[in-house]
Coordinates of C-alpha atoms in Angstrom, one line a residue:
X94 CA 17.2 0.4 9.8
X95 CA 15.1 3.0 11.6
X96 CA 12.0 1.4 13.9
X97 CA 8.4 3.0 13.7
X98 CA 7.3 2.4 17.0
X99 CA 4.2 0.1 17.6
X100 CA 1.8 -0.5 20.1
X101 CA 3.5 -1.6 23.9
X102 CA 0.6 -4.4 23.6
X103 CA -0.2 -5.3 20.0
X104 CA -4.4 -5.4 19.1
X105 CA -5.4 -8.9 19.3
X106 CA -8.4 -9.5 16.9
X107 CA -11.5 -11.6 18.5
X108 CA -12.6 -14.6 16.2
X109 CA -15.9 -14.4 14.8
X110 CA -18.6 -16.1 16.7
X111 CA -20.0 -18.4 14.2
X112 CA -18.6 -18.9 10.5
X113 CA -19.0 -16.2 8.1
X114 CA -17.5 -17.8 4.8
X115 CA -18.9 -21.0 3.3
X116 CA -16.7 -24.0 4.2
X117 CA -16.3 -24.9 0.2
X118 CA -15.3 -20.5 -0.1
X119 CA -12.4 -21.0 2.9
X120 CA -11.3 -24.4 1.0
X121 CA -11.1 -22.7 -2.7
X122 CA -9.3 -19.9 -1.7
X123 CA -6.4 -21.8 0.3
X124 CA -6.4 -24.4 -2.9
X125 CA -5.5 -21.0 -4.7
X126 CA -3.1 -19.3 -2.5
X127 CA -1.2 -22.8 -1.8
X128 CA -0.8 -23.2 -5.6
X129 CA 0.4 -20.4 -6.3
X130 CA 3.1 -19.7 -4.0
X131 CA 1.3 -18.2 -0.7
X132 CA 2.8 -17.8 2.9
X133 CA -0.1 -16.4 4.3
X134 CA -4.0 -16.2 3.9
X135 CA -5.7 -13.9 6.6
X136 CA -9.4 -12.8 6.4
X137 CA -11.3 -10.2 8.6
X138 CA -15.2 -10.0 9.0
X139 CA -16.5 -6.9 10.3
X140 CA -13.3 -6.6 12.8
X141 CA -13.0 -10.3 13.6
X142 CA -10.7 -13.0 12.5
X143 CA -12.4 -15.2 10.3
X144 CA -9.8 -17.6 8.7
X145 CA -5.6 -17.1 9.5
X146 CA -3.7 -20.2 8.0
X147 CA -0.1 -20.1 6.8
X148 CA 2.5 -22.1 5.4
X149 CA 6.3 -22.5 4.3
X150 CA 7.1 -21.9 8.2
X151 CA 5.6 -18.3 8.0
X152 CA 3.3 -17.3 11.5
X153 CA 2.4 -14.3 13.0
X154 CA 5.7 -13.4 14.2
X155 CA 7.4 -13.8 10.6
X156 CA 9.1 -10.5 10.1
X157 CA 8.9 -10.1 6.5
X158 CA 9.5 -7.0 3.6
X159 CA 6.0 -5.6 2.5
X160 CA 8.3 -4.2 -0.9
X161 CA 4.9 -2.0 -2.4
X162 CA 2.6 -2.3 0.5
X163 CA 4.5 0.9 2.7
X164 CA 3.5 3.5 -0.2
X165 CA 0.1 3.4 0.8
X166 CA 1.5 3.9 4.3
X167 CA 3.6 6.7 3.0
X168 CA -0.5 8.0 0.7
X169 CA -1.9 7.8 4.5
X170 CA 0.7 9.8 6.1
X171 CA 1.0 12.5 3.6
X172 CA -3.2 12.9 4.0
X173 CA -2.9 12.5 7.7
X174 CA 0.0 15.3 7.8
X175 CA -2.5 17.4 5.0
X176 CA -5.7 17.0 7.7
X177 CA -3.4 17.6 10.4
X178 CA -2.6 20.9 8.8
X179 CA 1.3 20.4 7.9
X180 CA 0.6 20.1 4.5
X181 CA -1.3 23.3 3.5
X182 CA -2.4 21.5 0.3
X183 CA -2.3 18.3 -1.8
X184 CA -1.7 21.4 -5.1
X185 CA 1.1 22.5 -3.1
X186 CA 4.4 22.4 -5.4
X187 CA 7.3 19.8 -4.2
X188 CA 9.8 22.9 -4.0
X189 CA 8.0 24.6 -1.0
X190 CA 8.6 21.5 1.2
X191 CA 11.8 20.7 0.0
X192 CA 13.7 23.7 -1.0
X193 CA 16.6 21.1 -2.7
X194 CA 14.4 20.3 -5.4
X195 CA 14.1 23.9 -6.6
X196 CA 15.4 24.4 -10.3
X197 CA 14.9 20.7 -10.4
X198 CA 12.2 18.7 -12.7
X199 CA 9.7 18.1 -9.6
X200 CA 9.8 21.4 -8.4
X201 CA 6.9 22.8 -9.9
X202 CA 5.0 19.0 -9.5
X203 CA 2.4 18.7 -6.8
X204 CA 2.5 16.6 -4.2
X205 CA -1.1 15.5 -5.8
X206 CA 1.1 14.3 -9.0
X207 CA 2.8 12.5 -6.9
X208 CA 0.5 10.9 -5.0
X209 CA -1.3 9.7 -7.8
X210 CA 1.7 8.7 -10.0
X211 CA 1.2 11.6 -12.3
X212 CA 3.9 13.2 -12.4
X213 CA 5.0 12.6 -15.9
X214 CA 8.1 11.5 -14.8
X215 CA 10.8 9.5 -17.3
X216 CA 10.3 6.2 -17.2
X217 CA 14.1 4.9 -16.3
X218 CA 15.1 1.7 -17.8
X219 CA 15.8 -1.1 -15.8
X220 CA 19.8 -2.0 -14.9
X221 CA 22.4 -3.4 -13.2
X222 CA 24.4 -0.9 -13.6
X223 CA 25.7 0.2 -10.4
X224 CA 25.7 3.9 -11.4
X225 CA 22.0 4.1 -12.9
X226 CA 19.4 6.0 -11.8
X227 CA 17.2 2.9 -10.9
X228 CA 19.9 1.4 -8.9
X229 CA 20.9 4.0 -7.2
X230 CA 17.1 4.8 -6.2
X231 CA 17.1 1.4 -4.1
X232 CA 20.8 0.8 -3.3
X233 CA 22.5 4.4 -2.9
X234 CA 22.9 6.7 -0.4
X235 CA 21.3 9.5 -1.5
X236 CA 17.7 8.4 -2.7
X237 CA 16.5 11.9 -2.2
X238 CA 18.7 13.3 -4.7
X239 CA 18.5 10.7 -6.8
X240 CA 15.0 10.9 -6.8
X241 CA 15.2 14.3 -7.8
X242 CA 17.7 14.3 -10.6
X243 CA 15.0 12.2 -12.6
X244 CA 13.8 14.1 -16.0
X245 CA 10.4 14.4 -16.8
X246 CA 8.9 12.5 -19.7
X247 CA 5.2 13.7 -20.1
X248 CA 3.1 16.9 -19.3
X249 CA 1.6 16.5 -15.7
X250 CA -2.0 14.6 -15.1
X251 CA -1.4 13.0 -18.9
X252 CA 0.4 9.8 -17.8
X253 CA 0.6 6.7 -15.0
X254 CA 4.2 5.8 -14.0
X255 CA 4.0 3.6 -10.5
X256 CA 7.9 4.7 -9.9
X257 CA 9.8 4.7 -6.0
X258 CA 11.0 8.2 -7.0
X259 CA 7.0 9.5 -6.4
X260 CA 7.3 7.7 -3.1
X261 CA 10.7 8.4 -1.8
X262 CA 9.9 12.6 -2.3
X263 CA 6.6 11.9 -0.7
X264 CA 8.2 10.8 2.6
X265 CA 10.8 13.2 2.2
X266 CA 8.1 16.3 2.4
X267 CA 6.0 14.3 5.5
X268 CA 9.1 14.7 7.6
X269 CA 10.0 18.4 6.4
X270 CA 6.1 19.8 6.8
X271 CA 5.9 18.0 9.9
X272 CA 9.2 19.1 11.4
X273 CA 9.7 15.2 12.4
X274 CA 11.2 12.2 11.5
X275 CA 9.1 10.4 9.4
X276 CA 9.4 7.2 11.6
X277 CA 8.3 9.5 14.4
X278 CA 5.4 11.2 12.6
X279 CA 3.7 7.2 11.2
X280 CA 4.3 5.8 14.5
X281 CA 2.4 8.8 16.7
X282 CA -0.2 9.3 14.4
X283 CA -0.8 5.8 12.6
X284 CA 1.1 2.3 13.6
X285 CA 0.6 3.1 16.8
X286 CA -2.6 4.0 17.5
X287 CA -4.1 1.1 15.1
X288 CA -2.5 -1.1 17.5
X289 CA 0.4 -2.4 15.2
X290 CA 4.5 -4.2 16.0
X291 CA 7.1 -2.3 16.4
X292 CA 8.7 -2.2 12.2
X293 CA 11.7 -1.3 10.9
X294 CA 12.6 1.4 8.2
X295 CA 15.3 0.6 5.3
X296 CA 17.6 3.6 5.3
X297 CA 20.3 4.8 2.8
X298 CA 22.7 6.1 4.8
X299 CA 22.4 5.7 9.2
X300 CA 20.2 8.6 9.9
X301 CA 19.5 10.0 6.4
X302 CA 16.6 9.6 4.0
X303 CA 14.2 6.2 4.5
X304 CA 12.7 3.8 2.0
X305 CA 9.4 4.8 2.0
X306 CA 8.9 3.5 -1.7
X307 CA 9.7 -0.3 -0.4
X308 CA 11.0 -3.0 1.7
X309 CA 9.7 -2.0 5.6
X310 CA 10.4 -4.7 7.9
X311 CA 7.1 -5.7 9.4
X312 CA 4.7 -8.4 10.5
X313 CA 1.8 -10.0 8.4
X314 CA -0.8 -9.3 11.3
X315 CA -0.1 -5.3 11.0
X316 CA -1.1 -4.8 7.2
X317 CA -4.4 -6.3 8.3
X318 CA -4.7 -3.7 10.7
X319 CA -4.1 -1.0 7.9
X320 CA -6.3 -2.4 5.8
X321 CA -9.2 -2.6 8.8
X322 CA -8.2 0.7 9.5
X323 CA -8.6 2.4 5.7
X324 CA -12.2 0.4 5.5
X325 CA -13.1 1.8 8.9
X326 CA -12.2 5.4 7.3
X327 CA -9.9 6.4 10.5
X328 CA -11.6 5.3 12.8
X329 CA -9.9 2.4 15.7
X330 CA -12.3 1.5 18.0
X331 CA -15.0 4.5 18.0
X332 CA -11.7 7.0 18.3
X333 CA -11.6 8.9 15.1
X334 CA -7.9 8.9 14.7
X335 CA -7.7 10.6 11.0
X336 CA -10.3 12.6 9.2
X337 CA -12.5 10.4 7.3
X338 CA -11.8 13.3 4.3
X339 CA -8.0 12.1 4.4
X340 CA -9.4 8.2 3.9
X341 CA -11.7 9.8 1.3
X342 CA -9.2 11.7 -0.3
X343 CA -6.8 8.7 -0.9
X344 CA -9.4 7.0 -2.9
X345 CA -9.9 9.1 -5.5
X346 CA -8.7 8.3 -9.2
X347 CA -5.4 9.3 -10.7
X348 CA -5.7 11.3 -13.6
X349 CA -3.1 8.8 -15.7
X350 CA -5.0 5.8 -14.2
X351 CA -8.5 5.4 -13.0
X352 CA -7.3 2.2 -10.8
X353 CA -5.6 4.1 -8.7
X354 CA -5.6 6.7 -5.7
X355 CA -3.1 8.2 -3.0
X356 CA -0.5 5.0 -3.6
X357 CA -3.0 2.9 -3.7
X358 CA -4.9 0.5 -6.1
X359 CA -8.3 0.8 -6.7
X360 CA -10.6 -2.2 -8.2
X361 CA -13.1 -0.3 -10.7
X362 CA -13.3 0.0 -13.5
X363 CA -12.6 -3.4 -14.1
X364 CA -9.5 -4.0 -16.6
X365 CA -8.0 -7.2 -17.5
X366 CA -4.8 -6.7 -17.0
X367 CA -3.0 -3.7 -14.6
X368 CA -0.1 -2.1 -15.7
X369 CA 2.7 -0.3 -13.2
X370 CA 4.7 1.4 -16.4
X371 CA 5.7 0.7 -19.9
X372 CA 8.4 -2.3 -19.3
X373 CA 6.7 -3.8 -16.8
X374 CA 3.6 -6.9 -17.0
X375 CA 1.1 -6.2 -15.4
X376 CA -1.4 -8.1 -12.9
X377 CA -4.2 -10.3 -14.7
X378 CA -7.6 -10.3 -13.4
X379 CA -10.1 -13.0 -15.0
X380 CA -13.2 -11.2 -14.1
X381 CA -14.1 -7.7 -12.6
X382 CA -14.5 -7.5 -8.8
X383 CA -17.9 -8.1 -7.1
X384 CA -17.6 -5.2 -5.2
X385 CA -17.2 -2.0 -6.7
X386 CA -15.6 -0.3 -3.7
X387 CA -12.5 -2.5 -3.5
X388 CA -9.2 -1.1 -3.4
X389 CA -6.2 -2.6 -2.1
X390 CA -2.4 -2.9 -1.0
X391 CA -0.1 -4.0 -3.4
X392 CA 3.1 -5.5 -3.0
X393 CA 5.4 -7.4 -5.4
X394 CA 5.5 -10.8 -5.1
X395 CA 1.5 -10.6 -5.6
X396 CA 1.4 -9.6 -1.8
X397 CA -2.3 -8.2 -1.2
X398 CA -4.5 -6.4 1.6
X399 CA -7.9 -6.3 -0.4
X400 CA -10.4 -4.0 1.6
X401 CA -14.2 -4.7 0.7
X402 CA -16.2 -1.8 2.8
X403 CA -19.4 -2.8 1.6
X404 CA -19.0 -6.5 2.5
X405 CA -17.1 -5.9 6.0
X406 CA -13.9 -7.5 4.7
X407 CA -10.4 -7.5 4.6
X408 CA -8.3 -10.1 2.9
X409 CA -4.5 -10.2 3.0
X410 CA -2.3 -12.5 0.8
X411 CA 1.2 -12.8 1.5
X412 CA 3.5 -15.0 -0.6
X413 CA 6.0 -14.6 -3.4
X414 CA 5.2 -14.6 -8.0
X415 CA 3.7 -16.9 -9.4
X416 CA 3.0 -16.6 -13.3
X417 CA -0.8 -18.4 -12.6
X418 CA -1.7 -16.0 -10.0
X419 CA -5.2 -14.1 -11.0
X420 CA -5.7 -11.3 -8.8
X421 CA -9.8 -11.8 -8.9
X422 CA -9.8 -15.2 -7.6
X423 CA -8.8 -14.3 -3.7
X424 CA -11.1 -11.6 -3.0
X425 CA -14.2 -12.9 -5.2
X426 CA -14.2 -16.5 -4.0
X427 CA -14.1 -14.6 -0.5
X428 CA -17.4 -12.6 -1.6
X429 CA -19.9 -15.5 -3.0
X430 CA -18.9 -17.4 -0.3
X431 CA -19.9 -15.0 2.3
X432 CA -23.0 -16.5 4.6
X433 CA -23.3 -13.5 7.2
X434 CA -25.2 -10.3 6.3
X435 CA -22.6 -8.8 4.8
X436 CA -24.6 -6.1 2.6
X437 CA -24.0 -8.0 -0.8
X438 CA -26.4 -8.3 -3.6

């Protein structure tokens, strides 16, 4: 494990003054997450704790794997490394950052491709065989060059394949454009500044190439903070830490999926049920989003950070599957049971 230093004293968030979500809202919603599996419920209002309730012996100080939640950590860090001038640009071919992957299939992909699960990469079955591709991608140790041996499947821009390889190479060129470890780089330029714990990279080898696909060790408070911190486009405090065109940038539509951005999940257009790839289900949603600016953090186990700009929220879910889970019913019940002027219609 490799740490991504945090903040010497953690942010604290304020409680809101008065209540901003309807009594019969907060009761509806922790009806729904208890049922289905939840360890934690946390909402923000404009910057300030709202509702924080959690159960199965999780707390604050649970230390817990956010499995899908770090790539949009790894989306933010390749746009902060881009605005920071590292990254010349999102078109830039994989090869020129990492010079291994030349004569390889992602050489001539973009880092774009990548970002928005593009790529046309093959879609690798899933295994237990010790020596597959998939396996190897989480257990081995040499995830970079596993990551690169993958074939490609589709022309680039024509297809949506939500696959760690994507991820792990995405890292990988953070850490050679910015001359850093990539632990270094997110903690200096992101964890730290929005005020987050100290979290822990999983590693493939002591030293070598970190998960950045999966699995960082972490506490449910600091994916609140990202979240508050994408909805506040940069900004902590009234410090502009990244470009508000880096924020902007991760929220535009993948050309193999218009629900999602930079390595992260976007709530419009509504669609019933979101797929990650070919041979995997999907997430069910019962009803479109009342907002059309949500987007959101997704991890498996249904683990959430919704992010509502226009209604000063931010909604985090942490628990394990459930096959009743509805991915509408959290953020929505949140929304018409908002009482504070929150800007909704």
């Amino acid at each position: 494990m490799e740490p991504i230093a945090g903040a010497t004293t953690p942010v604290e968030f304020a409680a809101v003054d008065q209540p901003v979500i309807s009594a019969d809202a907060i009761a509806e919603a922790e009806r729904f997450a208890k049922a289905n599996n939840s360890t934690a419920l946390v909402v923000l209002y404009d910057g300030k704790l709202a509702h924080e309730v959690y159960w199965d012996g999780y707390s604050r100080d649970t230390e817990f794997s956010s499995h899908s939640m770090v790539k949009t950590l790894t989306g933010l860090a390749v746009a902060t490394a881009q605005a920071d001038g590292f990254i010349d640009s999102f078109d830039d071919p994989v090869s020129k950052y990492l010079p291994e992957a030349a004569g390889r299939p992602f050489a001539d992909r973009t880092i774009r491709q990548l970002l928005h699960m593009a790529s046309g990469v093959e879609t690798v079955p899933l295994s237990r065989d010790p020596g597959s591709k998939i396996v190897q991608l989480s257990y081995g140790s040499d995830i970079l060059s596993t990551a690169l041996s993958f074939d490609m499947a589709a022309a680039p821009d024509t297809n949506f394949n939500h696959d760690n390889s994507h991820s792990i190479l995405l890292g990988a060129i953070v850490s050679a454009a910015t001359g850093q470890r990539y632990a270094d780089y997110v903690s200096a330029r992101i964890w730290n500044p929005i005020g987050a714990r100290t979290a822990k990279l999983f590693l493939d080898r002591p030293g070598d190439t970190p998960h950045t696909d999966c699995c960082m060790a972490s506490h449910p408070m600091d994916w609140i903070k990202v979240g508050e911190f994408l909805r506040n486009k940069g900004r902590v405090g009234g410090e502009q830490v990244v470009p508000e065109t880096a924020i902007e940038a991760m929220l535009e539509p993948s050309p193999g999926n218009p629900n999602y951005g930079f390595q992260i999940w976007l709530g419009t257009p509504y669609t019933e049920n979101r797929s990650y790839r070919g041979d995997l289900r999907g997430s069910y949603h019962s009803e479109p989003y009342l907002a059309d600016d949500l987007f959101f953090l997704d991890g498996f186990g249904g683990k959430r950070v919704y992010v509502i700009p226009s209604r000063k929220l931010v909604i985090m879910r942490l628990g394990t599957s459930s096959d009743t889970w509805d991915d509408a019913v959290l953020p929505n019940t949140i929304m018409r049971g908002l009482i504070a002027d929150s800007g909704s219609n």
